[in-house]
XYZ file of C-alpha atoms in Angstrom:
302
model
C 13.397 31.491 -43.800
C 16.504 29.265 -45.690
C 16.624 26.625 -42.789
C 12.666 26.282 -42.922
C 13.201 25.872 -46.754
C 16.214 23.805 -46.297
C 13.514 21.776 -43.997
C 10.723 21.233 -46.463
C 13.035 20.128 -48.920
C 14.608 17.148 -47.000
C 10.906 16.731 -45.965
C 9.789 16.197 -49.896
C 13.162 14.586 -50.815
C 12.142 11.404 -48.245
C 8.915 11.365 -49.124
C 9.779 11.381 -52.895
C 11.544 8.148 -52.586
C 9.313 6.611 -49.545
C 6.343 6.239 -51.469
C 5.989 4.340 -55.084
C 6.065 7.783 -57.542
C 3.422 7.830 -61.040
C 2.478 9.718 -63.271
C -0.413 9.420 -65.847
C 0.472 8.132 -69.359
C -2.677 7.447 -71.341
C -5.434 5.212 -68.930
C -2.429 3.725 -67.484
C 0.138 4.474 -64.709
C 3.879 4.453 -65.126
C 6.662 4.901 -62.641
C 8.970 7.808 -63.052
C 12.413 7.263 -63.365
C 14.493 8.319 -60.892
C 15.248 11.505 -60.517
C 18.987 12.909 -59.580
C 19.286 13.061 -56.158
C 20.856 16.261 -54.151
C 23.356 17.063 -52.089
C 25.823 14.629 -52.962
C 29.412 15.913 -51.769
C 31.102 15.970 -55.004
C 32.945 18.954 -56.358
C 34.210 21.725 -54.147
C 36.306 24.078 -55.787
C 36.696 27.024 -53.093
C 38.485 30.610 -53.226
C 39.496 33.216 -50.529
C 39.999 36.670 -50.186
C 41.638 36.863 -46.126
C 41.911 40.150 -45.554
C 37.945 41.150 -46.537
C 36.938 37.858 -44.799
C 35.313 36.431 -48.091
C 34.738 32.765 -49.480
C 33.177 31.807 -52.881
C 32.980 28.906 -54.371
C 33.043 27.562 -58.254
C 30.554 26.147 -59.709
C 31.212 24.747 -63.405
C 28.680 27.028 -65.803
C 27.286 29.628 -63.105
C 29.770 32.473 -63.998
C 32.744 30.690 -62.365
C 34.715 32.408 -64.778
C 33.470 35.836 -63.251
C 34.039 34.272 -60.030
C 37.795 33.867 -59.968
C 38.484 37.095 -61.790
C 36.387 38.792 -58.974
C 38.273 37.161 -56.196
C 42.124 37.226 -57.827
C 40.882 40.882 -57.801
C 40.224 41.220 -53.604
C 43.142 38.967 -53.319
C 46.355 40.304 -55.341
C 44.951 44.205 -56.311
C 48.414 45.319 -57.135
C 49.306 42.306 -59.784
C 45.792 42.758 -60.793
C 46.030 46.524 -61.892
C 49.627 45.626 -63.187
C 48.477 43.501 -65.662
C 45.526 45.130 -67.052
C 43.586 41.742 -65.875
C 39.763 41.875 -66.971
C 36.879 40.747 -65.114
C 35.738 38.791 -68.918
C 39.041 37.413 -69.300
C 38.814 34.066 -69.961
C 40.207 30.502 -68.973
C 43.009 30.658 -70.758
C 44.553 33.863 -69.298
C 46.978 33.424 -66.535
C 45.669 34.034 -63.271
C 48.981 33.657 -60.252
C 46.440 33.842 -57.471
C 45.379 30.109 -58.182
C 48.852 29.071 -57.532
C 48.793 30.506 -54.067
C 47.931 27.654 -51.715
C 46.138 30.526 -49.397
C 43.838 31.376 -52.317
C 42.377 28.115 -52.931
C 42.734 26.936 -49.131
C 40.815 28.870 -46.399
C 41.610 28.592 -43.378
C 39.360 26.301 -40.976
C 37.720 26.890 -39.189
C 36.014 29.924 -40.886
C 36.622 32.879 -38.661
C 33.342 34.698 -37.322
C 32.324 37.640 -39.864
C 33.286 35.417 -43.040
C 30.652 35.797 -45.600
C 30.623 32.987 -48.000
C 28.787 33.771 -51.624
C 28.602 32.020 -54.672
C 26.734 32.805 -58.170
C 23.915 30.382 -59.058
C 21.670 30.057 -62.160
C 18.578 28.867 -63.334
C 19.362 25.205 -63.736
C 18.438 24.599 -67.533
C 19.886 27.570 -68.346
C 23.178 26.376 -66.881
C 22.853 23.216 -69.067
C 22.460 24.609 -72.093
C 25.622 26.203 -71.312
C 26.976 23.547 -70.585
C 25.577 21.651 -73.515
C 26.537 24.290 -75.982
C 30.288 24.677 -74.663
C 31.639 21.384 -74.000
C 29.319 19.040 -76.354
C 28.744 21.331 -79.439
C 31.592 23.551 -79.655
C 34.296 21.512 -77.309
C 33.035 17.960 -78.519
C 33.248 16.567 -75.603
C 29.967 14.883 -74.935
C 31.052 11.002 -75.162
C 30.198 9.617 -78.777
C 26.875 12.107 -78.696
C 27.459 14.418 -81.199
C 24.987 17.026 -80.589
C 22.470 14.821 -79.789
C 20.875 16.425 -76.511
C 18.812 13.641 -75.580
C 21.720 11.024 -75.558
C 24.093 13.962 -73.798
C 21.293 14.001 -71.223
C 20.906 9.955 -70.770
C 24.987 9.595 -70.675
C 25.282 12.358 -68.049
C 22.182 11.122 -65.980
C 23.905 7.460 -65.864
C 26.914 8.461 -65.262
C 25.863 10.723 -61.984
C 23.988 8.009 -61.102
C 26.536 5.905 -60.796
C 28.641 8.576 -58.783
C 25.937 9.214 -56.434
C 25.426 5.384 -55.414
C 29.028 5.044 -54.758
C 30.917 8.397 -54.353
C 33.164 8.421 -51.704
C 34.803 11.595 -52.438
C 38.362 10.465 -53.528
C 38.106 9.677 -57.404
C 38.850 11.628 -59.783
C 36.145 14.763 -61.114
C 35.158 13.704 -64.575
C 35.137 16.254 -67.346
C 31.812 16.260 -67.959
C 30.063 15.092 -65.349
C 31.922 17.910 -62.945
C 30.591 20.272 -65.683
C 27.007 18.769 -65.568
C 26.414 17.670 -62.069
C 23.739 19.984 -60.041
C 24.712 22.515 -58.574
C 23.597 21.410 -55.043
C 26.570 18.640 -55.219
C 29.301 21.188 -55.282
C 30.674 23.923 -52.161
C 29.703 21.266 -49.353
C 26.222 22.662 -50.026
C 25.076 19.337 -48.175
C 26.881 20.490 -45.086
C 25.633 24.153 -44.529
C 23.706 25.988 -47.472
C 21.962 27.857 -45.118
C 25.075 29.237 -44.383
C 26.024 30.716 -48.173
C 24.530 33.630 -49.526
C 22.903 32.787 -53.011
C 23.331 35.389 -55.721
C 21.243 34.043 -58.593
C 22.349 35.627 -61.995
C 21.689 35.167 -65.518
C 23.614 35.679 -69.189
C 21.839 38.659 -70.171
C 22.756 42.438 -69.069
C 20.186 43.236 -67.032
C 20.662 39.881 -65.184
C 24.171 40.589 -64.195
C 23.802 43.684 -63.002
C 20.690 43.227 -60.399
C 23.793 39.846 -59.526
C 26.271 42.279 -59.163
C 24.856 44.921 -57.293
C 23.919 42.243 -54.759
C 27.639 41.200 -54.754
C 28.579 44.875 -54.040
C 26.959 45.085 -51.474
C 28.189 42.458 -49.553
C 31.741 43.308 -50.775
C 31.025 46.882 -48.823
C 29.903 45.186 -45.850
C 33.308 43.418 -45.822
C 35.368 46.296 -46.397
C 36.226 46.232 -49.587
C 37.344 49.722 -50.718
C 35.161 51.403 -53.202
C 37.505 51.902 -56.092
C 37.605 47.687 -55.931
C 33.873 47.082 -56.035
C 33.745 50.263 -58.929
C 36.079 48.136 -60.659
C 33.811 44.691 -60.459
C 30.373 46.986 -61.422
C 31.979 48.310 -64.609
C 33.844 45.358 -65.691
C 30.893 42.696 -65.609
C 28.989 45.179 -67.237
C 30.993 46.079 -70.182
C 31.145 42.806 -71.986
C 31.593 39.048 -72.093
C 33.815 36.005 -72.389
C 34.281 34.301 -75.699
C 32.786 31.396 -75.267
C 29.493 33.578 -73.987
C 26.190 31.389 -75.836
C 23.390 33.150 -74.670
C 22.615 35.139 -77.358
C 23.361 33.024 -80.235
C 20.610 30.875 -82.462
C 22.269 27.101 -81.108
C 21.103 28.323 -77.695
C 17.496 29.155 -78.636
C 16.823 25.946 -80.159
C 18.308 24.176 -76.981
C 15.997 25.725 -75.052
C 13.632 25.143 -78.024
C 14.395 21.188 -77.767
C 14.152 21.447 -73.477
C 11.038 23.362 -73.845
C 8.591 20.248 -75.452
C 10.760 17.858 -73.375
C 9.631 17.102 -69.831
C 11.972 13.624 -69.877
C 15.141 16.151 -70.463
C 13.940 18.663 -68.135
C 13.565 17.205 -65.517
C 15.643 13.894 -65.139
C 18.629 15.464 -63.681
C 17.640 19.049 -62.164
C 14.474 18.362 -60.902
C 15.782 18.941 -57.327
C 17.778 22.276 -58.124
C 14.791 23.652 -58.955
C 13.590 22.445 -55.497
C 16.566 23.571 -53.452
C 17.440 27.020 -55.416
C 15.042 29.780 -55.790
C 14.028 29.588 -59.339
C 10.882 28.462 -60.636
C 9.701 27.074 -63.922
C 7.025 25.151 -65.693
C 7.633 22.262 -65.304
C 5.291 19.196 -65.336
C 5.166 17.970 -61.249
C 5.351 13.790 -61.840
C 3.026 12.906 -59.465
C -0.718 11.712 -59.181
C -3.347 14.101 -57.760
C -3.116 12.219 -54.532
C 0.575 12.149 -53.833
C 0.651 15.390 -55.338
C -1.604 16.331 -51.758
C 0.731 14.033 -49.583
C 3.906 16.287 -50.009
C 2.555 19.325 -47.998
C 1.622 21.576 -50.830
C 4.384 21.562 -52.842
C 3.195 24.168 -55.124
C 2.457 26.578 -52.531
C 6.038 26.283 -51.522
C 7.505 26.065 -54.758
C 5.345 26.885 -57.644
C 4.279 24.454 -60.622
């Protein structure tokens, strides 16, 4: 099923750039700006638990700290319990596993029976998390301050440069790495269909559903029940200190996005096609062009 969807995505992606794409603005037609493309081979941060034939990928602002904590638990169980680590520990907490070559460099070729998983997050909620953490809290977003449109435009400009000239050899930009589309991560351009993609959100119910799904994968890979229960209990009990999902600032950021289709679509339009999330965005095609892309609304939602 995922292979079929991937084929449709690539077909739509091709047509998107073959045809002149326009939208109505009053009585005139205006060209739509080129959206950031999917599947640029930009960032690949893999973690492995060889004993259980598990590989995970860190996607910035998509529960990446949770991923590190879970994989460290599986990789070095004794040290995890000895030091009383928590699944809610932040990036400031020391993790010896991150210094282990075997932990951050999965063996090639990947052995038969290995399961690869990644947490994925609603693209615009992920952007809001990035914006509040890196732009508002850390003040790292260029000279934009808290001007969200400025942030989007600067991120877009830099991502556009990367997609047009990326060779995988330059240093990853701090802001761009956190804001890049999810499809730019994990070597998804090669084999996205081979990954177990687990949607996860910030509220307790969304986390619980995601962890229950992960628990099934862990059980399948022979992880003992004590460790599975540690994962289940730990993630239900708290937040990391820079979590932003319940803040007034988040509600205001989401309100701004809902009113601005430009912000909604410029960077993450294709992430909503690649990954199983839906959103109420306006399709940026005329009616004729809409029919040219083979029942776009039926496949992916409007």
